[in-house]
mmCIF file with all atom_site columns, C-alpha atoms in Angstrom:
data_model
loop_
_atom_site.group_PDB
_atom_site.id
_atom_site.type_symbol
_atom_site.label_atom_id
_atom_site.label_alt_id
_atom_site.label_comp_id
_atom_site.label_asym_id
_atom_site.label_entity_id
_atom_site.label_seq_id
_atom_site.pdbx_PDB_ins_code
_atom_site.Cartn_x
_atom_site.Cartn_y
_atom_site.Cartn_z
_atom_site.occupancy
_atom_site.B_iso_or_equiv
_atom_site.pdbx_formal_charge
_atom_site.auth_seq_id
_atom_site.auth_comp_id
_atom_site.auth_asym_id
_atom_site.auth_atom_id
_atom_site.pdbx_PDB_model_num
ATOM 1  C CA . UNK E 1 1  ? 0.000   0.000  0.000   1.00 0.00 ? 4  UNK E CA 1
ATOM 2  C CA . UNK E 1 2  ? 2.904   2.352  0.635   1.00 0.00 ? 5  UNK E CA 1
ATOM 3  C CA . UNK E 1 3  ? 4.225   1.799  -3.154  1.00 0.00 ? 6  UNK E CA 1
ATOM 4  C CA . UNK E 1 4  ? 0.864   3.124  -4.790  1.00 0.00 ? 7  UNK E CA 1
ATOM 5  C CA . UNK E 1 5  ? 0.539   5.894  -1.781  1.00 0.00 ? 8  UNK E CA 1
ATOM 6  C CA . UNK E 1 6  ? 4.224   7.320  -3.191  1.00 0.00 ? 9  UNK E CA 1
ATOM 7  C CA . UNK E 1 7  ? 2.830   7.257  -6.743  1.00 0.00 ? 10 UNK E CA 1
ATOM 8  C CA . UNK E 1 8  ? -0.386  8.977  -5.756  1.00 0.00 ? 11 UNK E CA 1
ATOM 9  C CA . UNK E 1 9  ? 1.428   11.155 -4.002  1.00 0.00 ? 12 UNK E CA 1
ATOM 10 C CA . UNK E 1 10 ? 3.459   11.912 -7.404  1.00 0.00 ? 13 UNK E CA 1
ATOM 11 C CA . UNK E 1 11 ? 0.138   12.129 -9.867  1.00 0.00 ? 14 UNK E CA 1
ATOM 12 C CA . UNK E 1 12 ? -0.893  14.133 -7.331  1.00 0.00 ? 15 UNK E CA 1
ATOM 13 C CA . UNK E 1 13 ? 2.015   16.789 -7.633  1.00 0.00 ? 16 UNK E CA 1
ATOM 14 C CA . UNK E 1 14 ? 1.706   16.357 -11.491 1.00 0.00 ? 17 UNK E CA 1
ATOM 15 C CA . UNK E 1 15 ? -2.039  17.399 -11.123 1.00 0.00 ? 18 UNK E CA 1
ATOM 16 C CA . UNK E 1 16 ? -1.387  20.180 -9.075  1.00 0.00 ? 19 UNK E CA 1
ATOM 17 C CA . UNK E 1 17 ? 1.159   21.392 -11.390 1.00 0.00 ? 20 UNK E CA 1
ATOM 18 C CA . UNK E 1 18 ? -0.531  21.561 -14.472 1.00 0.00 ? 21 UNK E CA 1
ATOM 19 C CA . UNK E 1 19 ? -3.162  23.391 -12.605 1.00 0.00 ? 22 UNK E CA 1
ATOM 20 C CA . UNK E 1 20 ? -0.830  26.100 -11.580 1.00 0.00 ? 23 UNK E CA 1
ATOM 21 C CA . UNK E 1 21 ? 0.831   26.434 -14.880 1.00 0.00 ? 24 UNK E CA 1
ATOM 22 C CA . UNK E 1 22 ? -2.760  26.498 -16.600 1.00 0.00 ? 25 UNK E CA 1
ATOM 23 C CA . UNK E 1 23 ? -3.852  29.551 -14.324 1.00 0.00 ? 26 UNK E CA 1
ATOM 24 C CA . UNK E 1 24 ? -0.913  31.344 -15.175 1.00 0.00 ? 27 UNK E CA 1
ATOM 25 C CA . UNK E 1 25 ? -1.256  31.353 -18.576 1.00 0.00 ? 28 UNK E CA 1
ATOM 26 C CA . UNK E 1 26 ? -4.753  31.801 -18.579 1.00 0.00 ? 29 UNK E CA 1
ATOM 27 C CA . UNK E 1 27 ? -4.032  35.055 -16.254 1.00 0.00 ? 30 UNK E CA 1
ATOM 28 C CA . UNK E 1 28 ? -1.392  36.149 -18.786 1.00 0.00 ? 31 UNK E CA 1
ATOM 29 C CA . UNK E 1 29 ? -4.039  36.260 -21.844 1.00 0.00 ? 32 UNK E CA 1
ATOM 30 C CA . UNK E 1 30 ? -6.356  37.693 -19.239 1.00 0.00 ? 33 UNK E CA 1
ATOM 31 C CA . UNK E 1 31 ? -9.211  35.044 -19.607 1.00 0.00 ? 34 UNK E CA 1
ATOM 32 C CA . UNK E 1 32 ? -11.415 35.413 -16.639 1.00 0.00 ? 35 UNK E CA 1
ATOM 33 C CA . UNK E 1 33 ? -11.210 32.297 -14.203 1.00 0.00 ? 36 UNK E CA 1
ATOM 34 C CA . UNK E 1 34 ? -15.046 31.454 -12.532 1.00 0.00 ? 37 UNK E CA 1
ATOM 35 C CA . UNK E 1 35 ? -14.499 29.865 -9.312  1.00 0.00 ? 38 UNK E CA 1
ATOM 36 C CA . UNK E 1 36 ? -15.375 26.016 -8.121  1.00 0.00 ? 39 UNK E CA 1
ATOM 37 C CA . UNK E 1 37 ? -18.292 26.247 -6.260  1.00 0.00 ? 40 UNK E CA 1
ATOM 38 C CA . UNK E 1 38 ? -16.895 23.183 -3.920  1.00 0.00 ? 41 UNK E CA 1
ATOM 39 C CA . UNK E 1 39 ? -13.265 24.402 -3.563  1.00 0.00 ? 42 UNK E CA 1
ATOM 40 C CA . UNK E 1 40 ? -13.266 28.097 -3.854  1.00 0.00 ? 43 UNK E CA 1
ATOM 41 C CA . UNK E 1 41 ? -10.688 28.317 -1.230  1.00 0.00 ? 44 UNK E CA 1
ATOM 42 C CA . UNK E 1 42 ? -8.345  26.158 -2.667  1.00 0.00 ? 45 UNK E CA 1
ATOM 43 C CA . UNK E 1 43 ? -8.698  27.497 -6.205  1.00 0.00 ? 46 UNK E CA 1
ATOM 44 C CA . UNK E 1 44 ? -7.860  31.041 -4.844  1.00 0.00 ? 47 UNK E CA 1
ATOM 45 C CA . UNK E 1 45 ? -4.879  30.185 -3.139  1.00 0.00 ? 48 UNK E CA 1
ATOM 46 C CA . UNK E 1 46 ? -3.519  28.531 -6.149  1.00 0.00 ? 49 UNK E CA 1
ATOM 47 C CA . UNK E 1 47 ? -4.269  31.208 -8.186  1.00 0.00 ? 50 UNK E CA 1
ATOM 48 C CA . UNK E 1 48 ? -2.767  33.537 -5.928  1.00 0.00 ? 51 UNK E CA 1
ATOM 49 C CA . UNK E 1 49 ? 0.293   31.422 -6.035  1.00 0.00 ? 52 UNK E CA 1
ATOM 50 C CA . UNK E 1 50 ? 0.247   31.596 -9.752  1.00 0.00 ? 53 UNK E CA 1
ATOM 51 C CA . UNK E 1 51 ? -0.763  35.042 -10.233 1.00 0.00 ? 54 UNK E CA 1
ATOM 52 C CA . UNK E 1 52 ? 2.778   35.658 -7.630  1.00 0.00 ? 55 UNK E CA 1
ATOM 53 C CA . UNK E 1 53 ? 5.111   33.413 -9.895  1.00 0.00 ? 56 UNK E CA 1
ATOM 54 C CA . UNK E 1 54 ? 4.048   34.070 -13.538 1.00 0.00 ? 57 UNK E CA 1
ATOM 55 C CA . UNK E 1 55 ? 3.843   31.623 -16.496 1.00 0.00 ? 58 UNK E CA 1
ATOM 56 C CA . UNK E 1 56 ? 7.544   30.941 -16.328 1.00 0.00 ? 59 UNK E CA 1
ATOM 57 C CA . UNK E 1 57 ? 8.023   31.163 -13.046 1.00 0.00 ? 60 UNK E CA 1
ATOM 58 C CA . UNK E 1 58 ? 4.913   28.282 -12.657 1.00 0.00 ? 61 UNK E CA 1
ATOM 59 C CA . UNK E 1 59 ? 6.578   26.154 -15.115 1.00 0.00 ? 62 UNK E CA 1
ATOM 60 C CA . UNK E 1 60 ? 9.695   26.050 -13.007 1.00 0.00 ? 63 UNK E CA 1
ATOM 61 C CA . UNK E 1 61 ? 8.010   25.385 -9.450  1.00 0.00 ? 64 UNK E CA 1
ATOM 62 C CA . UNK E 1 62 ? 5.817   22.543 -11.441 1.00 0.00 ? 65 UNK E CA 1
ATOM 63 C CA . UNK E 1 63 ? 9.085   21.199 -13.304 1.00 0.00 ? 66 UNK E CA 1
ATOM 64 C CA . UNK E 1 64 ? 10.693  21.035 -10.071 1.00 0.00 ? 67 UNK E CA 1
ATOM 65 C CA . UNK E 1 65 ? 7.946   19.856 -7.762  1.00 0.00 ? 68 UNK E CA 1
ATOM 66 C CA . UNK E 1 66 ? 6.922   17.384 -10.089 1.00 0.00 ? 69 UNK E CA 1
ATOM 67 C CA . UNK E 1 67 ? 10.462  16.000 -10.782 1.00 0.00 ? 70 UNK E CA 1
ATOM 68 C CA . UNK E 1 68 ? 10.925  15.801 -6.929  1.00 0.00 ? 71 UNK E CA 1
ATOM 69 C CA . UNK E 1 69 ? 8.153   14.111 -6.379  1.00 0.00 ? 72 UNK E CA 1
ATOM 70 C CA . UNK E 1 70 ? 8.846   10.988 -8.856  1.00 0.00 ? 73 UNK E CA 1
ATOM 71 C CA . UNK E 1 71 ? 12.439  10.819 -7.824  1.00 0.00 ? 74 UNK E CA 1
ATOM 72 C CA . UNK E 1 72 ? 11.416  10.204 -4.596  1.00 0.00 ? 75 UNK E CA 1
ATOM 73 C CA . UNK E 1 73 ? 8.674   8.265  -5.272  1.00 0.00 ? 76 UNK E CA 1
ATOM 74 C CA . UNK E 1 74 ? 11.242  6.243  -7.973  1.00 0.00 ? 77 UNK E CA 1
ATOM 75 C CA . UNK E 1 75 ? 14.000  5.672  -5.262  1.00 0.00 ? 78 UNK E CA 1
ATOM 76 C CA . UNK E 1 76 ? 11.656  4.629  -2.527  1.00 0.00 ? 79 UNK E CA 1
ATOM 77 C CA . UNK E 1 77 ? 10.456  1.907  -5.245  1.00 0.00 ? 80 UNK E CA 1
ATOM 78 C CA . UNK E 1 78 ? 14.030  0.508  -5.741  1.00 0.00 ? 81 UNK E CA 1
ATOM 79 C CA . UNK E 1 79 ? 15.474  0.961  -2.015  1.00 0.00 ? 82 UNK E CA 1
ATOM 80 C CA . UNK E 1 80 ? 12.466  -1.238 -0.649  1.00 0.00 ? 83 UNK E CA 1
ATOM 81 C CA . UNK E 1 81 ? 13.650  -3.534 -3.649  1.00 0.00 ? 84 UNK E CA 1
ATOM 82 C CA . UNK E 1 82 ? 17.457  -3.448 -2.240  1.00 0.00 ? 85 UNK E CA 1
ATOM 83 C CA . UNK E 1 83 ? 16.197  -4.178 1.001   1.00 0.00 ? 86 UNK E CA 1
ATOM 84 C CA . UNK E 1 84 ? 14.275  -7.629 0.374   1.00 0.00 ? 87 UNK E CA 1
ATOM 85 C CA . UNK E 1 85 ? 17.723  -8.426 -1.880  1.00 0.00 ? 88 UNK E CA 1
#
């Protein structure tokens, strides 16, 4: 269960990330965003966070986080295999 938790953990990084980058762009070309009526909270803080870092600047944070989070989730996966070696 700990395997697919690290790889949920990933796709959910990767998810995040493409949201981020998506509202930045879309703020760049200055398309209006409506909010979620279920996670309005959420979806303004992310926002926020995008409207702070820019297109580029939201590539590079999801590039990063997303990269981060499938190394670890990749060397977790082999080190458990080491171990039972």
């Amino acid at each position: 269960m700990k395997k697919l938790t690290r790889w949920l953990y990933a796709f959910a990084i990767l998810i995040f990330s493409a949201l981020l980058v998506a509202f930045a762009y879309d703020m760049e070309q200055g398309t209006s965003i409506p909010l979620s009526s279920t996670q309005a909270g959420r979806q303004e803080m992310l926002m926020w966070v995008a409207e702070v870092l820019g297109f580029k600047g939201s590539i590079l944070v999801g590039v990063l986080a997303t990269g981060f989070g499938m190394y670890y989730a990749i060397s977790q996966h082999f080190r458990k295999i080491e171990k039972k070696l």
